[in-house]
mmCIF file of C-alpha atoms in Angstrom:
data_model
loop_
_atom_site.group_PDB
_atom_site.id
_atom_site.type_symbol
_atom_site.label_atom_id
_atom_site.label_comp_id
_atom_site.label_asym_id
_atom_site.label_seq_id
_atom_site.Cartn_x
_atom_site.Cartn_y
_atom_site.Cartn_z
ATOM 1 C CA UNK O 1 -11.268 -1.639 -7.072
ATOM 2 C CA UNK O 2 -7.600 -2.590 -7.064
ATOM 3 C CA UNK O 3 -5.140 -0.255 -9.201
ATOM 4 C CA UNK O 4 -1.355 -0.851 -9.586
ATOM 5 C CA UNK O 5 0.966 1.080 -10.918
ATOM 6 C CA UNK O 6 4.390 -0.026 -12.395
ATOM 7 C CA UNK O 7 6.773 1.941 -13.956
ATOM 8 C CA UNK O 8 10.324 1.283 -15.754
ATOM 9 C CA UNK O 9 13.084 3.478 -17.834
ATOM 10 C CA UNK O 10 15.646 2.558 -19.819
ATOM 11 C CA UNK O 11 17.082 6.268 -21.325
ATOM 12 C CA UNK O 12 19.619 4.435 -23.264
ATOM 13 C CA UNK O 13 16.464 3.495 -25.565
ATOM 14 C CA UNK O 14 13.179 3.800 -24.138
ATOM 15 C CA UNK O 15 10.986 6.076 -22.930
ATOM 16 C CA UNK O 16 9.870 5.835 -19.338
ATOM 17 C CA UNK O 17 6.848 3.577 -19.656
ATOM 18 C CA UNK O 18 4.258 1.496 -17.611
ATOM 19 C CA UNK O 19 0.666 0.866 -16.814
ATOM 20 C CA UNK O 20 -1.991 0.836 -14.423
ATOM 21 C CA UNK O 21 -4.623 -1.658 -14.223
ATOM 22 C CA UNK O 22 -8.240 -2.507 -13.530
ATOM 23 C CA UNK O 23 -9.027 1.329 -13.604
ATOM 24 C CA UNK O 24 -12.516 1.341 -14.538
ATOM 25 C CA UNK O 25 -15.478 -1.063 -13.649
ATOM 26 C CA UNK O 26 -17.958 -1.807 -16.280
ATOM 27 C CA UNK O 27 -15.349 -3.027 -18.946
ATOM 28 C CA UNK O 28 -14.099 -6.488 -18.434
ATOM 29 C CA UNK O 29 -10.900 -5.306 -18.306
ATOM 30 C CA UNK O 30 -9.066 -2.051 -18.439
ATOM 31 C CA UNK O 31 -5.773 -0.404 -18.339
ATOM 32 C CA UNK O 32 -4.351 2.850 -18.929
ATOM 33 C CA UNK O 33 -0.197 2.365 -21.070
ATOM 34 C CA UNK O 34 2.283 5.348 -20.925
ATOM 35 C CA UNK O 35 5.371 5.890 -23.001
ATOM 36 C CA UNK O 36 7.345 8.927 -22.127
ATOM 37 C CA UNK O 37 3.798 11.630 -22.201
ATOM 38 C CA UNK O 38 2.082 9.668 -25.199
ATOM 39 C CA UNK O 39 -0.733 8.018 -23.008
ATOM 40 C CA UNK O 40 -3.627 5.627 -23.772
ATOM 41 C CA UNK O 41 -6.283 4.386 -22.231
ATOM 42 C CA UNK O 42 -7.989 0.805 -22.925
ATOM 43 C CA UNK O 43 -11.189 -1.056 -21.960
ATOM 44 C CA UNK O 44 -11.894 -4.918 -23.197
ATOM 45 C CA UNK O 45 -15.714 -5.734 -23.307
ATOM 46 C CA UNK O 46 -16.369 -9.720 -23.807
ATOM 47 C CA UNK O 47 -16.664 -12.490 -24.983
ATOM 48 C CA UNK O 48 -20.204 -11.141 -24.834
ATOM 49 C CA UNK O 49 -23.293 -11.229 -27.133
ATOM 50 C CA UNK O 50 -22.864 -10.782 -30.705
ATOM 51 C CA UNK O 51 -25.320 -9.103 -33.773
ATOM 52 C CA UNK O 52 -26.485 -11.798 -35.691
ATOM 53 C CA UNK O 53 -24.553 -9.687 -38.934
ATOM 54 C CA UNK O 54 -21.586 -9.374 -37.150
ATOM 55 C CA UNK O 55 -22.038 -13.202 -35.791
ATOM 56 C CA UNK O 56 -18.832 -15.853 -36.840
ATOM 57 C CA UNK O 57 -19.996 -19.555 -36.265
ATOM 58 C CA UNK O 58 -16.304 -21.016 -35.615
ATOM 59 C CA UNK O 59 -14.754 -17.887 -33.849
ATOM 60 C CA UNK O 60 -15.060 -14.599 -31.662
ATOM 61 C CA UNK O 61 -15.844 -11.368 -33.620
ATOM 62 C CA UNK O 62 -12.787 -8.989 -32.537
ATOM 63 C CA UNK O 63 -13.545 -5.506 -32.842
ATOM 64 C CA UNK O 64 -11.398 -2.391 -32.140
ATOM 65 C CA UNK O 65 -12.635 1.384 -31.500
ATOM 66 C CA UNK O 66 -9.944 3.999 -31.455
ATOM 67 C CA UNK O 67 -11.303 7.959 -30.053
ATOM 68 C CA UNK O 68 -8.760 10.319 -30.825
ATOM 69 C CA UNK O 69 -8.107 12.977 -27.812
ATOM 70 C CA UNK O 70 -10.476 15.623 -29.663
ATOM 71 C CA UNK O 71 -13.725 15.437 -32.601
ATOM 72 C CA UNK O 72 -14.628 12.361 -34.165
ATOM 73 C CA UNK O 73 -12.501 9.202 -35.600
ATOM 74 C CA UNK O 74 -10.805 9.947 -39.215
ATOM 75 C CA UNK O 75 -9.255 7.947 -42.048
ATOM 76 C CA UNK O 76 -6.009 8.052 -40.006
ATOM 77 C CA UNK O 77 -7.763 6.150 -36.663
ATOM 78 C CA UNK O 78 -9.888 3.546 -39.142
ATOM 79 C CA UNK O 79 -6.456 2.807 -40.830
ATOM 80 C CA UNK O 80 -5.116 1.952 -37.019
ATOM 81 C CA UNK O 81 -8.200 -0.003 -35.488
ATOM 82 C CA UNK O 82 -7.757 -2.470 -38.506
ATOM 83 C CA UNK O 83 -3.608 -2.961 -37.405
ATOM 84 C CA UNK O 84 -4.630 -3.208 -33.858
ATOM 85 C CA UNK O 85 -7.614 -5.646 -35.105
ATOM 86 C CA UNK O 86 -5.372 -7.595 -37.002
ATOM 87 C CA UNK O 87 -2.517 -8.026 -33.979
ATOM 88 C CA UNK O 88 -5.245 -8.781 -31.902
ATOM 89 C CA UNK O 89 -6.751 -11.645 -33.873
ATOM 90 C CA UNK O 90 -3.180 -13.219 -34.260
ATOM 91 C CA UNK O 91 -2.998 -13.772 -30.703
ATOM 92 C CA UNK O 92 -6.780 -14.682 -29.268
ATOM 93 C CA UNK O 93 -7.779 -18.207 -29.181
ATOM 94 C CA UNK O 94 -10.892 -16.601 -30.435
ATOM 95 C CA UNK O 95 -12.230 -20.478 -31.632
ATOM 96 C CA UNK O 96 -12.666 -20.913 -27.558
ATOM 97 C CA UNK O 97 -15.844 -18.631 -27.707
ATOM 98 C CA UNK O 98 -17.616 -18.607 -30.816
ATOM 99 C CA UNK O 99 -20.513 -16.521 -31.742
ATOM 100 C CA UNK O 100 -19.770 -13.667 -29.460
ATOM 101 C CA UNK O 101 -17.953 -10.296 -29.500
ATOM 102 C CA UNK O 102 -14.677 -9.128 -28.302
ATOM 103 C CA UNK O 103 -14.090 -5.369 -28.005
ATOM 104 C CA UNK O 104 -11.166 -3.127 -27.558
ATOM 105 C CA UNK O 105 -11.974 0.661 -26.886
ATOM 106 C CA UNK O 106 -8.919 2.821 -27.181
ATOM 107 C CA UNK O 107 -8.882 6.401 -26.014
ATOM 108 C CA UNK O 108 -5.888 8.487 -26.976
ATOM 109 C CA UNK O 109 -5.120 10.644 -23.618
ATOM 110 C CA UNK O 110 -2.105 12.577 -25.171
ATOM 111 C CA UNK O 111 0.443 12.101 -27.990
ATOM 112 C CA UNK O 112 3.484 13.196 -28.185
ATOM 113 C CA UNK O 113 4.834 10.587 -30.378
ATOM 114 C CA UNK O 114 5.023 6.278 -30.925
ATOM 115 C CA UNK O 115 0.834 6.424 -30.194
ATOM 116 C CA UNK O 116 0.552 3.243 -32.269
ATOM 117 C CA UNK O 117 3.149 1.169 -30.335
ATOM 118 C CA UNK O 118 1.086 2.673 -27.170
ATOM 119 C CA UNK O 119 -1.958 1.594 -28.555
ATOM 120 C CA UNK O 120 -0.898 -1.908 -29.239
ATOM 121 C CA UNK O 121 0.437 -1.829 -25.614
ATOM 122 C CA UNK O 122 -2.521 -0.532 -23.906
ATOM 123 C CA UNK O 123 -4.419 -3.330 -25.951
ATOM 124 C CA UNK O 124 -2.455 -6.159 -24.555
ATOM 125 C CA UNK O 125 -2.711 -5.414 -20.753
ATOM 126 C CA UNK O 126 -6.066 -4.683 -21.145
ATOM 127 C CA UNK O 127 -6.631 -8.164 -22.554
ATOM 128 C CA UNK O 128 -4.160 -9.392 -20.079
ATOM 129 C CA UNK O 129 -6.636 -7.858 -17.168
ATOM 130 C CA UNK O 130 -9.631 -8.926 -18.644
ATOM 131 C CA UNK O 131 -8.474 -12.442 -18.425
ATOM 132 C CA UNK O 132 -8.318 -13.614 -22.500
ATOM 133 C CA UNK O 133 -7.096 -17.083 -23.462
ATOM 134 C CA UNK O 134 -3.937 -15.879 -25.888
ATOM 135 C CA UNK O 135 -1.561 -17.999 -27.323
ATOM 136 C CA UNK O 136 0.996 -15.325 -26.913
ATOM 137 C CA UNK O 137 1.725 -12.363 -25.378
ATOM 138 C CA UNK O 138 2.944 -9.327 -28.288
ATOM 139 C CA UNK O 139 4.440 -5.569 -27.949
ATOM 140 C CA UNK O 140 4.853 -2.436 -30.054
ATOM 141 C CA UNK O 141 7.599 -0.759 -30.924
ATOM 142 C CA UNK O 142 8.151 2.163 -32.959
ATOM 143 C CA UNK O 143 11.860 3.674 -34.369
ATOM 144 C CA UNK O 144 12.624 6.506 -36.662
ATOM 145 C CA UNK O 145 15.676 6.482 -38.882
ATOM 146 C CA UNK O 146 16.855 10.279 -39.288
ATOM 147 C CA UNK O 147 18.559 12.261 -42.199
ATOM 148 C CA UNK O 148 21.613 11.433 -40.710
ATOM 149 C CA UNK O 149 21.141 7.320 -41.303
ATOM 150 C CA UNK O 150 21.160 7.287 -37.325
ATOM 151 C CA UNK O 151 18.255 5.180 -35.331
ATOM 152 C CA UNK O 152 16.279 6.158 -32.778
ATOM 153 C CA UNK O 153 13.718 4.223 -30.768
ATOM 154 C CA UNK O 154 10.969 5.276 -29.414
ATOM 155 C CA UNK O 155 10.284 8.408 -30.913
ATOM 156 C CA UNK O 156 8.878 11.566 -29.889
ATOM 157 C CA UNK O 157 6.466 13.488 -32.386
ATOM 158 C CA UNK O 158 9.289 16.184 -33.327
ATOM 159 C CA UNK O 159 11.630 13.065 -33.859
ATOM 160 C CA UNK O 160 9.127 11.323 -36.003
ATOM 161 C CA UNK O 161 8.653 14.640 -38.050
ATOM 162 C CA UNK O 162 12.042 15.062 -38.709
ATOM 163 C CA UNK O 163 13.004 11.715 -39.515
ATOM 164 C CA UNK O 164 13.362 10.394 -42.748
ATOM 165 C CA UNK O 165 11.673 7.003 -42.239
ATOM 166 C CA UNK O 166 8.977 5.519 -39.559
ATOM 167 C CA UNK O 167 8.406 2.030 -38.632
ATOM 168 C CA UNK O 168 6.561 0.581 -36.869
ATOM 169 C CA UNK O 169 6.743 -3.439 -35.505
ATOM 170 C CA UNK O 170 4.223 -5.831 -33.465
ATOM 171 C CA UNK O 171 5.853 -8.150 -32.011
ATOM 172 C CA UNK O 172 5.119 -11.711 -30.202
ATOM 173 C CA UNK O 173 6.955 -12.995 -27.254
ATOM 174 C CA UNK O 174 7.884 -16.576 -28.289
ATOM 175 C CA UNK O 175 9.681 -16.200 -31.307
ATOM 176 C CA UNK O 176 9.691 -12.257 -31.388
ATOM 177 C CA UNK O 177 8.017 -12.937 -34.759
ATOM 178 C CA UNK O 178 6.644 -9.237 -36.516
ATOM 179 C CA UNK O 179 3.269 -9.705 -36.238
ATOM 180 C CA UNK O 180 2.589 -5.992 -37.614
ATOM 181 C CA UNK O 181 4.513 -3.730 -40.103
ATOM 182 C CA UNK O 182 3.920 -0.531 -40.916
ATOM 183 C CA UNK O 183 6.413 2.294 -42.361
ATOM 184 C CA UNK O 184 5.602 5.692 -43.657
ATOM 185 C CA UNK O 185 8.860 6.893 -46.108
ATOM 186 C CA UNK O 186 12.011 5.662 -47.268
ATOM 187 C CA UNK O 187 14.444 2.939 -46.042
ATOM 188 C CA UNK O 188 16.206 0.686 -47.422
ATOM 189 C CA UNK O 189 16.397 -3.153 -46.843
ATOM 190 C CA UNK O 190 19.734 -3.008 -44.676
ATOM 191 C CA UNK O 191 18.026 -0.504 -42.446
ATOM 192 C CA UNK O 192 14.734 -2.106 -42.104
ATOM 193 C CA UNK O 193 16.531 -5.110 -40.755
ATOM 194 C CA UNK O 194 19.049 -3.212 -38.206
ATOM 195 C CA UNK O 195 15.429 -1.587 -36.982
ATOM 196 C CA UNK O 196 13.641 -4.994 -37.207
ATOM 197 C CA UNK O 197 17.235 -5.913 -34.806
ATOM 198 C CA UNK O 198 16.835 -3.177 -32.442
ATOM 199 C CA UNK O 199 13.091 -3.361 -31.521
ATOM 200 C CA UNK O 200 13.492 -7.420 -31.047
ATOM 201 C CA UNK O 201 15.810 -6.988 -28.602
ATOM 202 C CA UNK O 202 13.986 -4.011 -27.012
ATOM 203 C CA UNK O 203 10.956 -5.683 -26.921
ATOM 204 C CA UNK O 204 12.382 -8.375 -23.902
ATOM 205 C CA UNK O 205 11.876 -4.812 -21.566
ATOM 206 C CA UNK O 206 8.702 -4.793 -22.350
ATOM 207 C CA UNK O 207 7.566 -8.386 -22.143
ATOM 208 C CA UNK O 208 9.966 -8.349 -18.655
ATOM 209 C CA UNK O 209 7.756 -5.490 -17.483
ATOM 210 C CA UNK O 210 4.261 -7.667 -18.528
ATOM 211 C CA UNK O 211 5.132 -10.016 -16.360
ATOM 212 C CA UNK O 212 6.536 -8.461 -13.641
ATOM 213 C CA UNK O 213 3.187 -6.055 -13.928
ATOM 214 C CA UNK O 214 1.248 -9.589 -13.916
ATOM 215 C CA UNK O 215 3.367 -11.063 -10.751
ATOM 216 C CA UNK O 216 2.548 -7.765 -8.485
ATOM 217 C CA UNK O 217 -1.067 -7.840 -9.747
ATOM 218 C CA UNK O 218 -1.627 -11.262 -7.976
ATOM 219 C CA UNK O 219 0.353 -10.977 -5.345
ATOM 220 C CA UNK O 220 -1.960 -8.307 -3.942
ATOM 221 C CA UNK O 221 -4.913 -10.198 -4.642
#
């Protein structure tokens, strides 16, 4: 089994981040994402074999498990496998296998902060491993704006806590349209759009590093 690891840092904005792939060997494909110590780990099963309840005659059922790092999935992880579902679907041809399943298991290794930004991350190069047909490739970003009005990218979980706004953006490589938004307090519209701004333009590191991570990957093989 072939692993790679890649790793990148901006400190101006980012956190150091990167990935490792093919890391186990029953899933399709796998890959573990880091971003600063918040780590996730990611397995794709499929297309395989569908239930009949679950089957979709036209299209691929897409299916997303998150397992917190300790006791059982709550309101808080159902409310992010349906975001991660929902990025997901935007971007799989999923009308090239119909009647069959695609799964995403996501296993939280440690938070400290941006974990659904690492999710989305983890889900994409674990895709991107187990060889999906996408129409795009898509990133998550996460900023905070404090008390102070000032923006910070890439949070940490004290920075998130003290902030007086989260957001959080999925976004696709083409047109860096938002293909997910999700904010937890108070912003106004001015502010959404400087962080909308901000995580656009960080999101080029990010789709740099997926295909520089890609372009290493093959050039072992």
């Amino acid at each position: 089994m072939e692993t790679g690891l890649e790793i990148t840092a901006d400190y101006s904005c980012l956190r150091p981040f990167g990935c490792e792939q093919n890391l186990l060997s029953r899933p399709d494909g796998s890959a573990s994402f880091f971003q600063g110590d918040t780590t996730v780990l990611a397995a794709v099963y499929g297309p395989a074999d569908v239930k009949v309840s679950k089957e979709i005659f036209d299209k691929a059922t897409v299916e997303v498990i998150l397992k917190p790092k300790v006791g059982l999935s709550g309101v808080a992880e159902k409310a992010k496998e349906q975001m991660i579902k929902n990025t997901c679907e935007s971007v799989i041809l999923t009308a090239l296998h119909p009647r069959t399943s695609i799964t995403v298991v996501l296993q939280v290794i440690h938070d400290a902060g941006s974990l659904l930004s690492c999710c989305l991350n983890a889900s994409f190069v674990a895709m991107m491993d187990a060889g999906l047909p996408m129409k795009s490739s898509f990133c998550g970003l996460t900023c905070v704006i404090g008390t102070d009005g000032n923006i910070v990218l890439d949070p940490t979980t004290k920075q998130e806590k003290e902030s007086r706004a989260v957001l959080i953006f999925g976004i696709e490589s083409i047109a860096k349209k938002v293909l997910l938004l999700t904010t937890k307090g108070s912003c106004s519209v001015e502010e959404l759009q400087r962080c909308l701004a901000i995580c656009q333009k960080a999101s080029e590191k990010i789709f740099q590093f997926y295909r520089d991570s890609l372009r290493r990957k093959f050039s072992k093989s």
